[in-house]
Amino acid sequence: MTTHLLILNGPNLNLLGEREPEIYGATTLATIEESCQAYADVLGAKLDFRQSNYEGQLVDWVHEVRHAVDAIIVNPAGLSFHSIPLLDALKVFSGPIMETHISNIHARDEHHRHSILSSVATGVICGLGPYGYIIAMQAAAHLLGTIPNNLPEPIRIGPA
Ligand code: CA2
């Protein structure tokens, strides 16, 4: 069966590339989506890529897909630091959750350092720029055991 991945993006990420390029780079969210769709093809996976500025919408999406997708990759953006509703919604999902941030949140100011959502994430990727989304997809497929056989062993299996 085809692996189904969901990438969720939180508030303000629709503005990527427009402001604060020194922190978040110049790549737009549309370009990130294009690249993720291309990598989904490499993985033989189906990808849903969504963004919302509304906490409740993100919560609704997690509820909606909880039995339909195999892994969730989430950049919760500003919700990372206070959203108990998103934390609770993610808790009901039983597959891998890859929390992904473009910037290195640990190297930032106090407000941006502690994501409460990390406690329910299977893995956390940050500081790799938009490339982190690709790594998160790969890690999710690895955890699901669905990386295609035609990809090299270090990508499929890694150190044994
Ligand atoms: O590095 C990330 O991906 C973040 O999740 C981005 C959040 C920030 O609050 C997190 O600490 C780290 C901010 C998203 C705001 O998006 C913007 C987009 C364009 C210009 C300015 C902000």
PDB file of C-alpha atoms and ligand atoms in Angstrom:
ATOM      1  CA  MET A   1       0.000   0.000   0.000  1.00  0.00           C
ATOM      2  CA  THR A   2       1.202   3.528  -0.756  1.00  0.00           C
ATOM      3  CA  THR A   3       2.716   5.411   2.177  1.00  0.00           C
ATOM      4  CA  HIS A   4       0.723   8.526   2.944  1.00  0.00           C
ATOM      5  CA  LEU A   5       2.551  11.472   4.519  1.00  0.00           C
ATOM      6  CA  LEU A   6       1.038  14.691   5.829  1.00  0.00           C
ATOM      7  CA  ILE A   7       3.064  17.883   6.214  1.00  0.00           C
ATOM      8  CA  LEU A   8       1.423  20.495   8.415  1.00  0.00           C
ATOM      9  CA  ASN A   9       2.659  24.072   8.623  1.00  0.00           C
ATOM     10  CA  GLY A  10       1.589  26.491  11.318  1.00  0.00           C
ATOM     11  CA  PRO A  11       0.955  30.220  11.547  1.00  0.00           C
ATOM     12  CA  ASN A  12       2.832  32.729   9.389  1.00  0.00           C
ATOM     13  CA  LEU A  13       4.753  30.125   7.416  1.00  0.00           C
ATOM     14  CA  ASN A  14       2.780  31.285   4.356  1.00  0.00           C
ATOM     15  CA  LEU A  15       5.019  34.376   4.564  1.00  0.00           C
ATOM     16  CA  LEU A  16       8.282  32.451   4.250  1.00  0.00           C
ATOM     17  CA  GLY A  17      10.733  34.132   1.906  1.00  0.00           C
ATOM     18  CA  GLU A  18       9.087  37.518   2.443  1.00  0.00           C
ATOM     19  CA  ARG A  19      10.378  38.536   5.865  1.00  0.00           C
ATOM     20  CA  GLU A  20      13.373  37.782   8.119  1.00  0.00           C
ATOM     21  CA  PRO A  21      15.371  35.917   5.434  1.00  0.00           C
ATOM     22  CA  GLU A  22      18.391  36.053   7.776  1.00  0.00           C
ATOM     23  CA  ILE A  23      16.564  33.577  10.047  1.00  0.00           C
ATOM     24  CA  TYR A  24      14.252  31.642   7.749  1.00  0.00           C
ATOM     25  CA  GLY A  25      15.973  32.015   4.360  1.00  0.00           C
ATOM     26  CA  ALA A  26      14.567  33.206   1.050  1.00  0.00           C
ATOM     27  CA  THR A  27      12.730  30.026   0.030  1.00  0.00           C
ATOM     28  CA  THR A  28       8.958  30.308  -0.165  1.00  0.00           C
ATOM     29  CA  LEU A  29       6.526  27.734   1.218  1.00  0.00           C
ATOM     30  CA  ALA A  30       5.357  27.030  -2.361  1.00  0.00           C
ATOM     31  CA  THR A  31       8.919  26.089  -3.313  1.00  0.00           C
ATOM     32  CA  ILE A  32       9.232  23.873  -0.232  1.00  0.00           C
ATOM     33  CA  GLU A  33       5.985  22.138  -1.190  1.00  0.00           C
ATOM     34  CA  GLU A  34       7.198  21.589  -4.759  1.00  0.00           C
ATOM     35  CA  SER A  35      10.428  20.044  -3.513  1.00  0.00           C
ATOM     36  CA  CYS A  36       8.581  17.854  -0.977  1.00  0.00           C
ATOM     37  CA  GLN A  37       6.178  16.640  -3.695  1.00  0.00           C
ATOM     38  CA  ALA A  38       9.195  15.741  -5.861  1.00  0.00           C
ATOM     39  CA  TYR A  39      10.740  13.821  -2.956  1.00  0.00           C
ATOM     40  CA  ALA A  40       7.418  12.064  -2.281  1.00  0.00           C
ATOM     41  CA  ASP A  41       7.687  10.744  -5.849  1.00  0.00           C
ATOM     42  CA  VAL A  42      11.190   9.424  -5.074  1.00  0.00           C
ATOM     43  CA  LEU A  43       9.806   7.694  -1.971  1.00  0.00           C
ATOM     44  CA  GLY A  44       6.778   6.398  -3.863  1.00  0.00           C
ATOM     45  CA  ALA A  45       4.644   8.165  -1.254  1.00  0.00           C
ATOM     46  CA  LYS A  46       1.502  10.273  -1.412  1.00  0.00           C
ATOM     47  CA  LEU A  47       1.917  13.689   0.190  1.00  0.00           C
ATOM     48  CA  ASP A  48      -0.585  16.170   1.568  1.00  0.00           C
ATOM     49  CA  PHE A  49       1.010  19.552   2.260  1.00  0.00           C
ATOM     50  CA  ARG A  50      -1.044  22.058   4.250  1.00  0.00           C
ATOM     51  CA  GLN A  51      -0.624  25.394   6.038  1.00  0.00           C
ATOM     52  CA  SER A  52      -2.926  27.280   8.349  1.00  0.00           C
ATOM     53  CA  ASN A  53      -2.729  30.361  10.523  1.00  0.00           C
ATOM     54  CA  TYR A  54      -5.405  28.895  12.804  1.00  0.00           C
ATOM     55  CA  GLU A  55      -4.689  26.550  15.681  1.00  0.00           C
ATOM     56  CA  GLY A  56      -8.191  24.996  15.452  1.00  0.00           C
ATOM     57  CA  GLN A  57      -7.750  24.248  11.759  1.00  0.00           C
ATOM     58  CA  LEU A  58      -4.505  22.371  12.456  1.00  0.00           C
ATOM     59  CA  VAL A  59      -6.240  20.447  15.263  1.00  0.00           C
ATOM     60  CA  ASP A  60      -9.133  19.587  12.887  1.00  0.00           C
ATOM     61  CA  TRP A  61      -6.703  18.383  10.230  1.00  0.00           C
ATOM     62  CA  VAL A  62      -4.940  16.082  12.698  1.00  0.00           C
ATOM     63  CA  HIS A  63      -8.342  14.626  13.683  1.00  0.00           C
ATOM     64  CA  GLU A  64      -9.386  14.289  10.043  1.00  0.00           C
ATOM     65  CA  VAL A  65      -6.294  12.387   8.910  1.00  0.00           C
ATOM     66  CA  ARG A  66      -5.497  10.400  12.034  1.00  0.00           C
ATOM     67  CA  HIS A  67      -6.543   7.082  10.502  1.00  0.00           C
ATOM     68  CA  ALA A  68      -5.668   7.998   6.919  1.00  0.00           C
ATOM     69  CA  VAL A  69      -1.986   9.000   6.998  1.00  0.00           C
ATOM     70  CA  ASP A  70       1.027   6.966   8.068  1.00  0.00           C
ATOM     71  CA  ALA A  71       3.186   9.804   9.399  1.00  0.00           C
ATOM     72  CA  ILE A  72       2.832  13.473  10.226  1.00  0.00           C
ATOM     73  CA  ILE A  73       5.578  16.018   9.666  1.00  0.00           C
ATOM     74  CA  VAL A  74       4.727  19.199  11.477  1.00  0.00           C
ATOM     75  CA  ASN A  75       6.271  22.635  11.626  1.00  0.00           C
ATOM     76  CA  PRO A  76       4.038  24.112  14.328  1.00  0.00           C
ATOM     77  CA  ALA A  77       5.798  27.514  14.038  1.00  0.00           C
ATOM     78  CA  GLY A  78       4.704  29.813  16.908  1.00  0.00           C
ATOM     79  CA  LEU A  79       2.272  27.176  18.243  1.00  0.00           C
ATOM     80  CA  SER A  80       5.296  25.088  19.271  1.00  0.00           C
ATOM     81  CA  PHE A  81       5.707  27.049  22.450  1.00  0.00           C
ATOM     82  CA  HIS A  82       2.213  27.076  23.942  1.00  0.00           C
ATOM     83  CA  SER A  83      -0.385  25.031  22.053  1.00  0.00           C
ATOM     84  CA  ILE A  84      -1.851  22.450  24.420  1.00  0.00           C
ATOM     85  CA  PRO A  85      -4.729  21.828  21.923  1.00  0.00           C
ATOM     86  CA  LEU A  86      -2.283  20.857  19.149  1.00  0.00           C
ATOM     87  CA  LEU A  87      -0.258  18.811  21.643  1.00  0.00           C
ATOM     88  CA  ASP A  88      -3.419  16.934  22.691  1.00  0.00           C
ATOM     89  CA  ALA A  89      -4.471  16.383  19.055  1.00  0.00           C
ATOM     90  CA  LEU A  90      -1.065  14.978  18.105  1.00  0.00           C
ATOM     91  CA  LYS A  91      -1.203  12.632  21.102  1.00  0.00           C
ATOM     92  CA  VAL A  92      -4.071  10.734  19.447  1.00  0.00           C
ATOM     93  CA  PHE A  93      -1.989   9.981  16.350  1.00  0.00           C
ATOM     94  CA  SER A  94      -0.247   6.628  16.579  1.00  0.00           C
ATOM     95  CA  GLY A  95       2.258   6.903  13.692  1.00  0.00           C
ATOM     96  CA  PRO A  96       5.603   8.729  13.573  1.00  0.00           C
ATOM     97  CA  ILE A  97       5.499  12.475  14.178  1.00  0.00           C
ATOM     98  CA  MET A  98       8.461  14.433  12.887  1.00  0.00           C
ATOM     99  CA  GLU A  99       8.602  17.935  14.367  1.00  0.00           C
ATOM    100  CA  THR A 100      10.484  20.134  11.940  1.00  0.00           C
ATOM    101  CA  HIS A 101      11.770  23.677  12.251  1.00  0.00           C
ATOM    102  CA  ILE A 102      13.640  25.612   9.606  1.00  0.00           C
ATOM    103  CA  SER A 103      15.778  27.496  12.117  1.00  0.00           C
ATOM    104  CA  ASN A 104      17.776  26.037  14.992  1.00  0.00           C
ATOM    105  CA  ILE A 105      15.332  26.831  17.785  1.00  0.00           C
ATOM    106  CA  HIS A 106      17.948  25.898  20.422  1.00  0.00           C
ATOM    107  CA  ALA A 107      20.262  28.660  19.247  1.00  0.00           C
ATOM    108  CA  ARG A 108      17.577  31.317  19.531  1.00  0.00           C
ATOM    109  CA  ASP A 109      16.178  33.525  22.262  1.00  0.00           C
ATOM    110  CA  GLU A 110      14.453  32.062  25.320  1.00  0.00           C
ATOM    111  CA  HIS A 111      10.956  32.369  23.743  1.00  0.00           C
ATOM    112  CA  HIS A 112      11.908  30.153  20.806  1.00  0.00           C
ATOM    113  CA  ARG A 113      13.864  27.445  22.618  1.00  0.00           C
ATOM    114  CA  HIS A 114      11.391  25.095  24.229  1.00  0.00           C
ATOM    115  CA  SER A 115       8.818  23.422  22.039  1.00  0.00           C
ATOM    116  CA  ILE A 116       6.197  21.726  24.180  1.00  0.00           C
ATOM    117  CA  LEU A 117       5.222  19.638  21.145  1.00  0.00           C
ATOM    118  CA  SER A 118       8.577  17.836  21.184  1.00  0.00           C
ATOM    119  CA  SER A 119       7.278  15.654  24.033  1.00  0.00           C
ATOM    120  CA  VAL A 120       4.925  13.890  21.578  1.00  0.00           C
ATOM    121  CA  ALA A 121       7.265  13.948  18.570  1.00  0.00           C
ATOM    122  CA  THR A 122       9.061  10.805  17.485  1.00  0.00           C
ATOM    123  CA  GLY A 123      11.914  12.964  16.235  1.00  0.00           C
ATOM    124  CA  VAL A 124      12.788  16.643  16.029  1.00  0.00           C
ATOM    125  CA  ILE A 125      14.665  18.239  13.154  1.00  0.00           C
ATOM    126  CA  CYS A 126      15.766  21.854  13.275  1.00  0.00           C
ATOM    127  CA  GLY A 127      18.355  24.207  11.862  1.00  0.00           C
ATOM    128  CA  LEU A 128      18.677  22.574   8.447  1.00  0.00           C
ATOM    129  CA  GLY A 129      16.630  25.204   6.647  1.00  0.00           C
ATOM    130  CA  PRO A 130      13.946  23.999   4.208  1.00  0.00           C
ATOM    131  CA  TYR A 131      16.068  20.867   3.592  1.00  0.00           C
ATOM    132  CA  GLY A 132      14.851  19.709   7.011  1.00  0.00           C
ATOM    133  CA  TYR A 133      11.465  18.899   5.430  1.00  0.00           C
ATOM    134  CA  ILE A 134      13.155  16.450   3.036  1.00  0.00           C
ATOM    135  CA  ILE A 135      15.110  14.842   5.871  1.00  0.00           C
ATOM    136  CA  ALA A 136      11.895  14.580   7.900  1.00  0.00           C
ATOM    137  CA  MET A 137      10.147  12.798   5.015  1.00  0.00           C
ATOM    138  CA  GLN A 138      13.058  10.411   4.652  1.00  0.00           C
ATOM    139  CA  ALA A 139      13.146   9.719   8.389  1.00  0.00           C
ATOM    140  CA  ALA A 140       9.388   9.100   8.426  1.00  0.00           C
ATOM    141  CA  ALA A 141       9.655   6.624   5.529  1.00  0.00           C
ATOM    142  CA  HIS A 142      12.601   4.957   7.276  1.00  0.00           C
ATOM    143  CA  LEU A 143      10.631   4.587  10.513  1.00  0.00           C
ATOM    144  CA  LEU A 144       7.717   3.142   8.519  1.00  0.00           C
ATOM    145  CA  GLY A 145      10.059   0.789   6.652  1.00  0.00           C
ATOM    146  CA  THR A 146       8.807   2.052   3.294  1.00  0.00           C
ATOM    147  CA  ILE A 147      11.939   3.499   1.686  1.00  0.00           C
ATOM    148  CA  PRO A 148      12.040   1.987  -1.826  1.00  0.00           C
ATOM    149  CA  ASN A 149      14.564  -0.779  -2.491  1.00  0.00           C
ATOM    150  CA  ASN A 150      16.156   1.147  -5.343  1.00  0.00           C
ATOM    151  CA  LEU A 151      17.557   3.748  -2.922  1.00  0.00           C
ATOM    152  CA  PRO A 152      21.054   3.100  -1.541  1.00  0.00           C
ATOM    153  CA  GLU A 153      21.469   1.066   1.649  1.00  0.00           C
ATOM    154  CA  PRO A 154      22.752   3.935   3.831  1.00  0.00           C
ATOM    155  CA  ILE A 155      19.504   5.778   3.080  1.00  0.00           C
ATOM    156  CA  ARG A 156      17.244   2.735   3.457  1.00  0.00           C
ATOM    157  CA  ILE A 157      18.906   1.155   6.468  1.00  0.00           C
ATOM    158  CA  GLY A 158      21.649   3.432   7.769  1.00  0.00           C
ATOM    159  CA  PRO A 159      24.197   2.031  10.225  1.00  0.00           C
ATOM    160  CA  ALA A 160      23.013  -1.445  11.219  1.00  0.00           C
TER     161      ALA A 160
HETATM  162  O1  CA2 B   1      12.208  27.712  12.286  1.00  0.00           O
HETATM  163  C1  CA2 B   1      11.014  27.409  12.198  1.00  0.00           C
HETATM  164  O2  CA2 B   1      10.589  26.693  11.290  1.00  0.00           O
HETATM  165  C2  CA2 B   1      10.014  27.958  13.220  1.00  0.00           C
HETATM  166  O3  CA2 B   1       9.031  26.956  13.475  1.00  0.00           O
HETATM  167  C3  CA2 B   1       9.372  29.185  12.626  1.00  0.00           C
HETATM  168  C4  CA2 B   1       8.470  29.933  13.618  1.00  0.00           C
HETATM  169  C5  CA2 B   1       9.190  30.221  14.917  1.00  0.00           C
HETATM  170  O4  CA2 B   1       8.280  30.774  15.854  1.00  0.00           O
HETATM  171  C6  CA2 B   1       9.774  28.960  15.478  1.00  0.00           C
HETATM  172  O5  CA2 B   1      10.513  29.313  16.637  1.00  0.00           O
HETATM  173  C7  CA2 B   1      10.714  28.282  14.506  1.00  0.00           C
HETATM  174  C8  CA2 B   1       8.020  31.257  13.050  1.00  0.00           C
HETATM  175  C9  CA2 B   1       7.273  31.167  11.777  1.00  0.00           C
HETATM  176  C10 CA2 B   1       7.025  32.568  11.309  1.00  0.00           C
HETATM  177  O6  CA2 B   1       7.096  32.581   9.938  1.00  0.00           O
HETATM  178  C11 CA2 B   1       7.643  33.652   9.336  1.00  0.00           C
HETATM  179  C12 CA2 B   1       7.691  33.602   7.988  1.00  0.00           C
HETATM  180  C13 CA2 B   1       8.267  34.622   7.293  1.00  0.00           C
HETATM  181  C14 CA2 B   1       8.763  35.703   7.943  1.00  0.00           C
HETATM  182  C15 CA2 B   1       8.710  35.739   9.309  1.00  0.00           C
HETATM  183  C16 CA2 B   1       8.145  34.728  10.026  1.00  0.00           C
END
